[in-house]
mmCIF file of C-alpha atoms in Angstrom:
data_model
loop_
_atom_site.group_PDB
_atom_site.id
_atom_site.type_symbol
_atom_site.label_atom_id
_atom_site.label_comp_id
_atom_site.label_asym_id
_atom_site.label_seq_id
_atom_site.Cartn_x
_atom_site.Cartn_y
_atom_site.Cartn_z
ATOM 1 C CA UNK A 1 149.298 59.085 -12.131
ATOM 2 C CA UNK A 2 150.314 58.194 -8.602
ATOM 3 C CA UNK A 3 146.831 57.146 -7.603
ATOM 4 C CA UNK A 4 145.080 58.250 -4.440
ATOM 5 C CA UNK A 5 147.576 59.227 -1.772
ATOM 6 C CA UNK A 6 146.827 58.951 1.924
ATOM 7 C CA UNK A 7 148.869 59.961 4.907
ATOM 8 C CA UNK A 8 149.876 58.842 7.381
ATOM 9 C CA UNK A 9 149.792 55.130 6.550
ATOM 10 C CA UNK A 10 149.805 54.189 10.216
ATOM 11 C CA UNK A 11 148.799 56.195 13.242
ATOM 12 C CA UNK A 12 148.945 55.182 16.880
ATOM 13 C CA UNK A 13 147.548 57.652 19.352
ATOM 14 C CA UNK A 14 146.117 57.819 22.817
ATOM 15 C CA UNK A 15 142.491 58.294 23.682
ATOM 16 C CA UNK A 16 141.507 61.941 23.740
ATOM 17 C CA UNK A 17 144.063 63.078 21.193
ATOM 18 C CA UNK A 18 143.192 64.736 17.911
ATOM 19 C CA UNK A 19 143.819 62.706 14.771
ATOM 20 C CA UNK A 20 144.003 64.138 11.264
ATOM 21 C CA UNK A 21 143.980 61.924 8.201
ATOM 22 C CA UNK A 22 144.909 63.334 4.810
ATOM 23 C CA UNK A 23 144.008 62.453 1.255
ATOM 24 C CA UNK A 24 145.083 63.596 -2.186
ATOM 25 C CA UNK A 25 142.685 62.348 -4.861
ATOM 26 C CA UNK A 26 143.539 61.528 -8.450
ATOM 27 C CA UNK A 27 143.881 64.683 -10.504
ATOM 28 C CA UNK A 28 140.736 65.466 -12.451
ATOM 29 C CA UNK A 29 138.418 63.387 -10.303
ATOM 30 C CA UNK A 30 135.390 65.306 -9.063
ATOM 31 C CA UNK A 31 134.246 62.940 -6.305
ATOM 32 C CA UNK A 32 135.992 62.094 -3.051
ATOM 33 C CA UNK A 33 134.833 59.501 -0.529
ATOM 34 C CA UNK A 34 135.913 58.659 3.012
ATOM 35 C CA UNK A 35 135.308 55.094 4.235
ATOM 36 C CA UNK A 36 136.038 53.233 7.439
ATOM 37 C CA UNK A 37 136.659 49.489 7.558
ATOM 38 C CA UNK A 38 136.595 47.221 10.596
ATOM 39 C CA UNK A 39 136.116 43.521 11.080
ATOM 40 C CA UNK A 40 132.924 44.074 13.032
ATOM 41 C CA UNK A 41 131.196 46.660 10.862
ATOM 42 C CA UNK A 42 132.797 46.041 7.473
ATOM 43 C CA UNK A 43 133.149 48.904 5.003
ATOM 44 C CA UNK A 44 131.221 52.045 5.941
ATOM 45 C CA UNK A 45 130.843 55.231 3.909
ATOM 46 C CA UNK A 46 131.437 58.198 6.187
ATOM 47 C CA UNK A 47 131.086 61.181 3.861
ATOM 48 C CA UNK A 48 131.533 62.122 0.238
ATOM 49 C CA UNK A 49 132.194 65.294 -1.715
ATOM 50 C CA UNK A 50 131.382 66.421 -5.228
ATOM 51 C CA UNK A 51 133.440 69.312 -6.588
ATOM 52 C CA UNK A 52 134.721 69.968 -3.046
ATOM 53 C CA UNK A 53 131.194 70.279 -1.628
ATOM 54 C CA UNK A 54 130.008 67.745 0.989
ATOM 55 C CA UNK A 55 127.010 65.894 -0.419
ATOM 56 C CA UNK A 56 126.187 63.301 2.222
ATOM 57 C CA UNK A 57 127.687 63.096 5.707
ATOM 58 C CA UNK A 58 125.043 60.821 7.179
ATOM 59 C CA UNK A 59 127.649 58.129 7.770
ATOM 60 C CA UNK A 60 129.769 60.257 10.063
ATOM 61 C CA UNK A 61 129.375 58.489 13.396
ATOM 62 C CA UNK A 62 129.206 61.528 15.643
ATOM 63 C CA UNK A 63 130.263 65.109 16.132
ATOM 64 C CA UNK A 64 133.785 64.054 16.979
ATOM 65 C CA UNK A 65 134.287 63.394 13.270
ATOM 66 C CA UNK A 66 134.663 66.170 10.728
ATOM 67 C CA UNK A 67 135.839 66.314 7.119
ATOM 68 C CA UNK A 68 136.891 69.114 4.837
ATOM 69 C CA UNK A 69 137.882 69.515 1.226
ATOM 70 C CA UNK A 70 139.366 72.984 0.810
ATOM 71 C CA UNK A 71 140.367 72.369 -2.813
ATOM 72 C CA UNK A 72 140.213 69.727 -5.511
ATOM 73 C CA UNK A 73 143.497 68.129 -4.529
ATOM 74 C CA UNK A 74 143.232 67.782 -0.779
ATOM 75 C CA UNK A 75 140.878 66.516 1.898
ATOM 76 C CA UNK A 76 141.136 65.850 5.619
ATOM 77 C CA UNK A 77 139.226 63.691 8.063
ATOM 78 C CA UNK A 78 139.607 64.761 11.662
ATOM 79 C CA UNK A 79 138.675 62.942 14.844
ATOM 80 C CA UNK A 80 138.641 65.026 17.995
ATOM 81 C CA UNK A 81 138.761 63.624 20.608
ATOM 82 C CA UNK A 82 139.682 60.124 19.506
ATOM 83 C CA UNK A 83 138.387 57.011 21.281
ATOM 84 C CA UNK A 84 139.512 53.362 21.181
ATOM 85 C CA UNK A 85 136.385 52.419 19.174
ATOM 86 C CA UNK A 86 137.651 54.657 16.365
ATOM 87 C CA UNK A 87 140.422 52.164 15.682
ATOM 88 C CA UNK A 88 139.987 51.058 12.077
ATOM 89 C CA UNK A 89 141.394 51.388 8.595
ATOM 90 C CA UNK A 90 140.282 54.620 6.960
ATOM 91 C CA UNK A 91 140.181 54.737 3.179
ATOM 92 C CA UNK A 92 139.915 57.657 0.858
ATOM 93 C CA UNK A 93 138.650 57.051 -2.673
ATOM 94 C CA UNK A 94 138.068 59.263 -5.682
ATOM 95 C CA UNK A 95 136.109 58.920 -8.876
ATOM 96 C CA UNK A 96 135.143 60.758 -12.022
ATOM 97 C CA UNK A 97 131.428 60.962 -12.587
ATOM 98 C CA UNK A 98 131.924 61.597 -16.273
ATOM 99 C CA UNK A 99 134.641 59.174 -17.338
ATOM 100 C CA UNK A 100 133.713 55.878 -15.677
ATOM 101 C CA UNK A 101 130.690 56.209 -13.400
ATOM 102 C CA UNK A 102 130.916 54.036 -10.323
ATOM 103 C CA UNK A 103 134.610 53.253 -10.663
ATOM 104 C CA UNK A 104 136.162 54.363 -7.407
ATOM 105 C CA UNK A 105 139.919 54.420 -6.917
ATOM 106 C CA UNK A 106 140.949 53.672 -3.365
ATOM 107 C CA UNK A 107 144.036 54.789 -1.542
ATOM 108 C CA UNK A 108 146.116 52.357 0.528
ATOM 109 C CA UNK A 109 144.374 53.379 3.728
ATOM 110 C CA UNK A 110 145.410 54.756 7.102
ATOM 111 C CA UNK A 111 145.551 52.212 9.898
ATOM 112 C CA UNK A 112 144.499 53.986 13.059
ATOM 113 C CA UNK A 113 144.968 52.535 16.513
ATOM 114 C CA UNK A 114 143.646 54.498 19.471
ATOM 115 C CA UNK A 115 144.927 53.248 22.793
ATOM 116 C CA UNK B 1 116.614 51.756 -1.224
ATOM 117 C CA UNK B 2 119.621 50.079 -2.792
ATOM 118 C CA UNK B 3 121.189 46.977 -1.313
ATOM 119 C CA UNK B 4 123.620 44.232 -2.267
ATOM 120 C CA UNK B 5 123.655 40.754 -0.761
ATOM 121 C CA UNK B 6 126.663 38.478 -1.059
ATOM 122 C CA UNK B 7 127.240 34.920 0.012
ATOM 123 C CA UNK B 8 128.860 34.474 3.372
ATOM 124 C CA UNK B 9 132.497 33.586 3.436
ATOM 125 C CA UNK B 10 135.091 32.489 3.782
ATOM 126 C CA UNK B 11 135.246 30.413 0.641
ATOM 127 C CA UNK B 12 138.141 27.973 0.602
ATOM 128 C CA UNK B 13 139.163 26.349 -2.661
ATOM 129 C CA UNK B 14 142.060 24.332 -3.961
ATOM 130 C CA UNK B 15 144.180 25.797 -6.723
ATOM 131 C CA UNK B 16 142.631 25.343 -10.199
ATOM 132 C CA UNK B 17 139.127 24.871 -8.783
ATOM 133 C CA UNK B 18 136.090 26.665 -10.222
ATOM 134 C CA UNK B 19 134.923 29.742 -8.341
ATOM 135 C CA UNK B 20 131.450 31.170 -7.952
ATOM 136 C CA UNK B 21 130.625 33.983 -5.551
ATOM 137 C CA UNK B 22 126.932 34.819 -5.499
ATOM 138 C CA UNK B 23 125.634 38.374 -5.505
ATOM 139 C CA UNK B 24 122.072 39.654 -5.693
ATOM 140 C CA UNK B 25 120.890 43.218 -5.572
ATOM 141 C CA UNK B 26 117.884 45.419 -4.917
ATOM 142 C CA UNK B 27 117.657 48.753 -6.669
ATOM 143 C CA UNK B 28 115.236 51.130 -8.287
ATOM 144 C CA UNK B 29 115.891 52.033 -11.877
ATOM 145 C CA UNK B 30 118.739 50.572 -13.904
ATOM 146 C CA UNK B 31 121.898 50.271 -11.846
ATOM 147 C CA UNK B 32 125.430 49.588 -12.988
ATOM 148 C CA UNK B 33 127.032 46.610 -11.261
ATOM 149 C CA UNK B 34 130.615 46.072 -10.147
ATOM 150 C CA UNK B 35 132.981 43.652 -8.541
ATOM 151 C CA UNK B 36 135.830 45.051 -6.489
ATOM 152 C CA UNK B 37 138.725 43.077 -5.005
ATOM 153 C CA UNK B 38 140.737 43.847 -1.878
ATOM 154 C CA UNK B 39 144.086 42.132 -1.430
ATOM 155 C CA UNK B 40 145.520 41.919 2.098
ATOM 156 C CA UNK B 41 146.726 45.258 3.376
ATOM 157 C CA UNK B 42 145.441 47.213 0.385
ATOM 158 C CA UNK B 43 142.477 49.325 -0.660
ATOM 159 C CA UNK B 44 139.705 48.053 -2.888
ATOM 160 C CA UNK B 45 140.265 48.024 -6.614
ATOM 161 C CA UNK B 46 137.804 47.674 -9.439
ATOM 162 C CA UNK B 47 137.827 44.190 -10.948
ATOM 163 C CA UNK B 48 135.027 44.357 -13.513
ATOM 164 C CA UNK B 49 131.754 46.081 -14.313
ATOM 165 C CA UNK B 50 128.550 45.798 -16.327
ATOM 166 C CA UNK B 51 126.268 48.682 -17.089
ATOM 167 C CA UNK B 52 123.127 47.086 -18.502
ATOM 168 C CA UNK B 53 121.149 43.860 -18.550
ATOM 169 C CA UNK B 54 122.892 40.876 -20.183
ATOM 170 C CA UNK B 55 126.253 42.671 -20.232
ATOM 171 C CA UNK B 56 129.190 40.496 -19.246
ATOM 172 C CA UNK B 57 132.070 42.090 -17.409
ATOM 173 C CA UNK B 58 135.416 40.332 -17.485
ATOM 174 C CA UNK B 59 138.965 40.872 -16.287
ATOM 175 C CA UNK B 60 141.925 38.685 -15.259
ATOM 176 C CA UNK B 61 139.935 35.520 -15.976
ATOM 177 C CA UNK B 62 136.994 36.623 -13.819
ATOM 178 C CA UNK B 63 133.532 37.067 -15.325
ATOM 179 C CA UNK B 64 130.114 38.231 -14.197
ATOM 180 C CA UNK B 65 126.877 38.607 -16.161
ATOM 181 C CA UNK B 66 124.233 41.208 -15.333
ATOM 182 C CA UNK B 67 120.987 39.247 -14.953
ATOM 183 C CA UNK B 68 118.073 41.607 -14.564
ATOM 184 C CA UNK B 69 115.464 38.848 -14.350
ATOM 185 C CA UNK B 70 117.122 37.335 -11.298
ATOM 186 C CA UNK B 71 118.696 40.600 -10.057
ATOM 187 C CA UNK B 72 122.031 38.836 -9.844
ATOM 188 C CA UNK B 73 125.666 39.446 -10.748
ATOM 189 C CA UNK B 74 127.557 36.303 -9.749
ATOM 190 C CA UNK B 75 131.347 36.279 -10.013
ATOM 191 C CA UNK B 76 133.005 33.287 -11.670
ATOM 192 C CA UNK B 77 136.464 32.090 -12.541
ATOM 193 C CA UNK B 78 137.293 28.829 -14.207
ATOM 194 C CA UNK B 79 140.573 28.086 -12.436
ATOM 195 C CA UNK B 80 141.631 29.981 -9.339
ATOM 196 C CA UNK B 81 145.197 30.598 -8.262
ATOM 197 C CA UNK B 82 146.719 31.194 -4.858
ATOM 198 C CA UNK B 83 147.228 34.818 -5.890
ATOM 199 C CA UNK B 84 143.431 35.238 -6.170
ATOM 200 C CA UNK B 85 143.136 34.982 -2.388
ATOM 201 C CA UNK B 86 141.431 38.231 -1.400
ATOM 202 C CA UNK B 87 138.109 39.728 -0.350
ATOM 203 C CA UNK B 88 135.623 40.317 -3.157
ATOM 204 C CA UNK B 89 132.945 43.010 -2.964
ATOM 205 C CA UNK B 90 129.869 43.220 -5.150
ATOM 206 C CA UNK B 91 128.571 46.770 -5.638
ATOM 207 C CA UNK B 92 126.016 48.834 -7.497
ATOM 208 C CA UNK B 93 125.640 52.401 -8.684
ATOM 209 C CA UNK B 94 122.144 53.555 -9.347
ATOM 210 C CA UNK B 95 121.424 55.554 -12.446
ATOM 211 C CA UNK B 96 121.220 59.316 -12.182
ATOM 212 C CA UNK B 97 122.351 61.530 -9.364
ATOM 213 C CA UNK B 98 125.590 61.304 -7.484
ATOM 214 C CA UNK B 99 128.313 58.674 -7.605
ATOM 215 C CA UNK B 100 127.516 56.931 -4.335
ATOM 216 C CA UNK B 101 128.231 53.220 -4.689
ATOM 217 C CA UNK B 102 126.476 50.650 -2.509
ATOM 218 C CA UNK B 103 128.830 47.844 -1.492
ATOM 219 C CA UNK B 104 128.061 44.343 -0.308
ATOM 220 C CA UNK B 105 129.677 42.983 2.845
ATOM 221 C CA UNK B 106 132.471 41.217 0.999
ATOM 222 C CA UNK B 107 133.336 37.542 0.553
ATOM 223 C CA UNK B 108 136.740 36.283 1.570
ATOM 224 C CA UNK B 109 138.336 33.788 -0.803
ATOM 225 C CA UNK B 110 141.212 31.608 0.280
ATOM 226 C CA UNK B 111 142.940 29.460 -2.318
ATOM 227 C CA UNK B 112 145.185 26.709 -1.049
ATOM 228 C CA UNK B 113 147.955 25.073 -3.101
#
């Protein structure tokens, strides 16, 4: 398996622009997580899905952030409009609740810089 | 609620030194415990796990024992290498319900030759 795939790997944009991050989880995994990592705030859970249904979005910082999972093999995290404080590394992770509970497989991350 | 507390870093060691990174947790029920490692420029990856009291997880020379009496899961390695330089995260998954893992803040390890 190719592991969790994220795109783009790097994104530089200007304040006010829309940013869309993409994630393809490992086939067969029924959980998908979006995290944000910064030096100041560390690793933060933004939202997670179970069987494509959002379970907990309490970590989404504000209405500018939205996430979707239209099918089992694809998810997006959108920021509109983006702000400089959104600059961070965004990770997608997937897991299988049945096979190895708690073992999350992380993608390589998207490094976002908002100017 | 659930929480994980790790020792502050960075931890700087010479090659072949003994490593301990402390981790304590607070949780209701009977959580599973994990150590994840993040190498520079990469995502986190699972290093080892333990699912019940007195279990020992081990991988790549690293070990951690689930101590329910002290609510601890300290990471150890007998002889570190430069390639072990990374950030280490302690984490827990509470029993039942969804697969939401609670992570600690991470401890940076730097191993110098």
